[in-house]
Amino acid sequence: MKRIKSDKIIVGENIFDGYVYFENGQITDVTTNDIDCETFDFTGKYVSAGFIDIHTHGAGGFSFSNSSCEEVLNGCDFHFEHGMTSIVPTIS
């Protein structure tokens, strides 16, 4: 098990000081409980669930409409580099 430590963990409408525990790529707990394990210290940085854009025509100057595969991939990369975990590309 590993954990992320932060004083700015966002859960719902609350921000608190604590830990996000995870194992095998899955979050197992979000808590103030201090369990000794490998720690990634993000104190001073916000930690939140990933963002999902449910309607996008592109990003970073790249369009999803009438575009090459490379342009679509570049638009996707731009989204993912800026916090999106999922997108729903719109082409019309």
JSON list of C-alpha atoms in Angstrom, two decimals:
[
{"chain": "A", "resi": 1, "resn": "MET", "atom": "CA", "xyz": [0.00, 0.00, 0.00]},
{"chain": "A", "resi": 2, "resn": "LYS", "atom": "CA", "xyz": [1.06, 3.59, -0.71]},
{"chain": "A", "resi": 3, "resn": "ARG", "atom": "CA", "xyz": [-0.40, 6.95, 0.19]},
{"chain": "A", "resi": 4, "resn": "ILE", "atom": "CA", "xyz": [-0.63, 10.58, -0.83]},
{"chain": "A", "resi": 5, "resn": "LYS", "atom": "CA", "xyz": [-0.35, 13.11, 1.98]},
{"chain": "A", "resi": 6, "resn": "SER", "atom": "CA", "xyz": [-1.88, 16.57, 1.56]},
{"chain": "A", "resi": 7, "resn": "ASP", "atom": "CA", "xyz": [-3.38, 19.34, 3.62]},
{"chain": "A", "resi": 8, "resn": "LYS", "atom": "CA", "xyz": [-5.76, 20.14, 0.74]},
{"chain": "A", "resi": 9, "resn": "ILE", "atom": "CA", "xyz": [-7.65, 16.94, -0.09]},
{"chain": "A", "resi": 10, "resn": "ILE", "atom": "CA", "xyz": [-10.96, 17.76, -1.78]},
{"chain": "A", "resi": 11, "resn": "VAL", "atom": "CA", "xyz": [-13.89, 15.45, -1.00]},
{"chain": "A", "resi": 12, "resn": "GLY", "atom": "CA", "xyz": [-17.30, 16.75, -1.99]},
{"chain": "A", "resi": 13, "resn": "GLU", "atom": "CA", "xyz": [-17.57, 20.31, -0.68]},
{"chain": "A", "resi": 14, "resn": "ASN", "atom": "CA", "xyz": [-14.89, 19.82, 1.99]},
{"chain": "A", "resi": 15, "resn": "ILE", "atom": "CA", "xyz": [-11.13, 20.31, 2.02]},
{"chain": "A", "resi": 16, "resn": "PHE", "atom": "CA", "xyz": [-9.18, 18.49, 4.72]},
{"chain": "A", "resi": 17, "resn": "ASP", "atom": "CA", "xyz": [-5.71, 17.47, 5.88]},
{"chain": "A", "resi": 18, "resn": "GLY", "atom": "CA", "xyz": [-5.12, 13.73, 5.55]},
{"chain": "A", "resi": 19, "resn": "TYR", "atom": "CA", "xyz": [-4.19, 10.84, 3.31]},
{"chain": "A", "resi": 20, "resn": "VAL", "atom": "CA", "xyz": [-5.35, 9.06, 0.17]},
{"chain": "A", "resi": 21, "resn": "TYR", "atom": "CA", "xyz": [-4.34, 5.39, 0.40]},
{"chain": "A", "resi": 22, "resn": "PHE", "atom": "CA", "xyz": [-4.08, 3.27, -2.73]},
{"chain": "A", "resi": 23, "resn": "GLU", "atom": "CA", "xyz": [-2.96, -0.16, -3.84]},
{"chain": "A", "resi": 24, "resn": "ASN", "atom": "CA", "xyz": [-2.70, -1.75, -7.29]},
{"chain": "A", "resi": 25, "resn": "GLY", "atom": "CA", "xyz": [-3.93, 1.47, -8.92]},
{"chain": "A", "resi": 26, "resn": "GLN", "atom": "CA", "xyz": [-7.10, 1.59, -6.78]},
{"chain": "A", "resi": 27, "resn": "ILE", "atom": "CA", "xyz": [-7.95, 4.07, -4.02]},
{"chain": "A", "resi": 28, "resn": "THR", "atom": "CA", "xyz": [-8.58, 2.08, -0.85]},
{"chain": "A", "resi": 29, "resn": "ASP", "atom": "CA", "xyz": [-9.25, 4.89, 1.64]},
{"chain": "A", "resi": 30, "resn": "VAL", "atom": "CA", "xyz": [-9.39, 8.67, 2.05]},
{"chain": "A", "resi": 31, "resn": "THR", "atom": "CA", "xyz": [-8.89, 9.44, 5.72]},
{"chain": "A", "resi": 32, "resn": "THR", "atom": "CA", "xyz": [-7.03, 11.25, 8.48]},
{"chain": "A", "resi": 33, "resn": "ASN", "atom": "CA", "xyz": [-5.72, 7.90, 9.79]},
{"chain": "A", "resi": 34, "resn": "ASP", "atom": "CA", "xyz": [-1.91, 7.79, 9.72]},
{"chain": "A", "resi": 35, "resn": "ILE", "atom": "CA", "xyz": [-0.74, 4.33, 8.61]},
{"chain": "A", "resi": 36, "resn": "ASP", "atom": "CA", "xyz": [3.00, 3.99, 7.98]},
{"chain": "A", "resi": 37, "resn": "CYS", "atom": "CA", "xyz": [3.73, 3.20, 4.31]},
{"chain": "A", "resi": 38, "resn": "GLU", "atom": "CA", "xyz": [5.43, 4.72, 1.26]},
{"chain": "A", "resi": 39, "resn": "THR", "atom": "CA", "xyz": [4.30, 8.36, 1.12]},
{"chain": "A", "resi": 40, "resn": "PHE", "atom": "CA", "xyz": [4.06, 10.91, -1.67]},
{"chain": "A", "resi": 41, "resn": "ASP", "atom": "CA", "xyz": [3.98, 14.28, 0.10]},
{"chain": "A", "resi": 42, "resn": "PHE", "atom": "CA", "xyz": [1.85, 16.84, -1.72]},
{"chain": "A", "resi": 43, "resn": "THR", "atom": "CA", "xyz": [1.47, 19.20, 1.23]},
{"chain": "A", "resi": 44, "resn": "GLY", "atom": "CA", "xyz": [0.40, 22.60, -0.07]},
{"chain": "A", "resi": 45, "resn": "LYS", "atom": "CA", "xyz": [-1.06, 21.12, -3.26]},
{"chain": "A", "resi": 46, "resn": "TYR", "atom": "CA", "xyz": [-4.69, 20.25, -3.95]},
{"chain": "A", "resi": 47, "resn": "VAL", "atom": "CA", "xyz": [-5.57, 16.56, -4.33]},
{"chain": "A", "resi": 48, "resn": "SER", "atom": "CA", "xyz": [-8.91, 15.67, -5.91]},
{"chain": "A", "resi": 49, "resn": "ALA", "atom": "CA", "xyz": [-10.67, 13.17, -8.09]},
{"chain": "A", "resi": 50, "resn": "GLY", "atom": "CA", "xyz": [-9.88, 13.43, -11.79]},
{"chain": "A", "resi": 51, "resn": "PHE", "atom": "CA", "xyz": [-11.95, 15.66, -14.03]},
{"chain": "A", "resi": 52, "resn": "ILE", "atom": "CA", "xyz": [-14.24, 14.41, -16.81]},
{"chain": "A", "resi": 53, "resn": "ASP", "atom": "CA", "xyz": [-15.08, 16.65, -19.78]},
{"chain": "A", "resi": 54, "resn": "ILE", "atom": "CA", "xyz": [-18.40, 15.41, -21.17]},
{"chain": "A", "resi": 55, "resn": "HIS", "atom": "CA", "xyz": [-18.47, 17.71, -24.21]},
{"chain": "A", "resi": 56, "resn": "THR", "atom": "CA", "xyz": [-15.34, 18.89, -26.00]},
{"chain": "A", "resi": 57, "resn": "HIS", "atom": "CA", "xyz": [-14.59, 19.84, -29.59]},
{"chain": "A", "resi": 58, "resn": "GLY", "atom": "CA", "xyz": [-10.83, 19.83, -29.01]},
{"chain": "A", "resi": 59, "resn": "ALA", "atom": "CA", "xyz": [-8.15, 21.49, -26.91]},
{"chain": "A", "resi": 60, "resn": "GLY", "atom": "CA", "xyz": [-4.87, 23.34, -27.10]},
{"chain": "A", "resi": 61, "resn": "GLY", "atom": "CA", "xyz": [-5.63, 24.55, -30.62]},
{"chain": "A", "resi": 62, "resn": "PHE", "atom": "CA", "xyz": [-6.38, 20.99, -31.82]},
{"chain": "A", "resi": 63, "resn": "SER", "atom": "CA", "xyz": [-9.82, 20.12, -33.19]},
{"chain": "A", "resi": 64, "resn": "PHE", "atom": "CA", "xyz": [-11.66, 16.79, -33.09]},
{"chain": "A", "resi": 65, "resn": "SER", "atom": "CA", "xyz": [-13.76, 17.66, -36.18]},
{"chain": "A", "resi": 66, "resn": "ASN", "atom": "CA", "xyz": [-12.44, 16.81, -39.66]},
{"chain": "A", "resi": 67, "resn": "SER", "atom": "CA", "xyz": [-8.96, 16.25, -38.25]},
{"chain": "A", "resi": 68, "resn": "SER", "atom": "CA", "xyz": [-6.11, 13.84, -38.70]},
{"chain": "A", "resi": 69, "resn": "CYS", "atom": "CA", "xyz": [-5.51, 11.12, -36.12]},
{"chain": "A", "resi": 70, "resn": "GLU", "atom": "CA", "xyz": [-2.42, 13.03, -34.98]},
{"chain": "A", "resi": 71, "resn": "GLU", "atom": "CA", "xyz": [-4.44, 16.19, -34.32]},
{"chain": "A", "resi": 72, "resn": "VAL", "atom": "CA", "xyz": [-7.08, 14.26, -32.36]},
{"chain": "A", "resi": 73, "resn": "LEU", "atom": "CA", "xyz": [-4.37, 12.55, -30.29]},
{"chain": "A", "resi": 74, "resn": "ASN", "atom": "CA", "xyz": [-2.68, 15.90, -29.62]},
{"chain": "A", "resi": 75, "resn": "GLY", "atom": "CA", "xyz": [-6.02, 17.31, -28.43]},
{"chain": "A", "resi": 76, "resn": "CYS", "atom": "CA", "xyz": [-6.51, 14.31, -26.15]},
{"chain": "A", "resi": 77, "resn": "ASP", "atom": "CA", "xyz": [-2.98, 14.66, -24.76]},
{"chain": "A", "resi": 78, "resn": "PHE", "atom": "CA", "xyz": [-3.65, 18.33, -23.98]},
{"chain": "A", "resi": 79, "resn": "HIS", "atom": "CA", "xyz": [-6.75, 17.37, -21.96]},
{"chain": "A", "resi": 80, "resn": "PHE", "atom": "CA", "xyz": [-4.93, 14.63, -20.04]},
{"chain": "A", "resi": 81, "resn": "GLU", "atom": "CA", "xyz": [-1.93, 16.86, -19.29]},
{"chain": "A", "resi": 82, "resn": "HIS", "atom": "CA", "xyz": [-4.29, 19.37, -17.67]},
{"chain": "A", "resi": 83, "resn": "GLY", "atom": "CA", "xyz": [-6.17, 17.11, -15.26]},
{"chain": "A", "resi": 84, "resn": "MET", "atom": "CA", "xyz": [-8.81, 15.33, -17.32]},
{"chain": "A", "resi": 85, "resn": "THR", "atom": "CA", "xyz": [-9.04, 11.61, -16.68]},
{"chain": "A", "resi": 86, "resn": "SER", "atom": "CA", "xyz": [-11.75, 11.04, -19.29]},
{"chain": "A", "resi": 87, "resn": "ILE", "atom": "CA", "xyz": [-13.22, 12.97, -22.21]},
{"chain": "A", "resi": 88, "resn": "VAL", "atom": "CA", "xyz": [-16.15, 12.64, -24.60]},
{"chain": "A", "resi": 89, "resn": "PRO", "atom": "CA", "xyz": [-14.93, 14.11, -27.91]},
{"chain": "A", "resi": 90, "resn": "THR", "atom": "CA", "xyz": [-17.61, 15.88, -29.95]},
{"chain": "A", "resi": 91, "resn": "ILE", "atom": "CA", "xyz": [-17.26, 16.05, -33.73]},
{"chain": "A", "resi": 92, "resn": "SER", "atom": "CA", "xyz": [-20.26, 18.10, -34.84]}
]
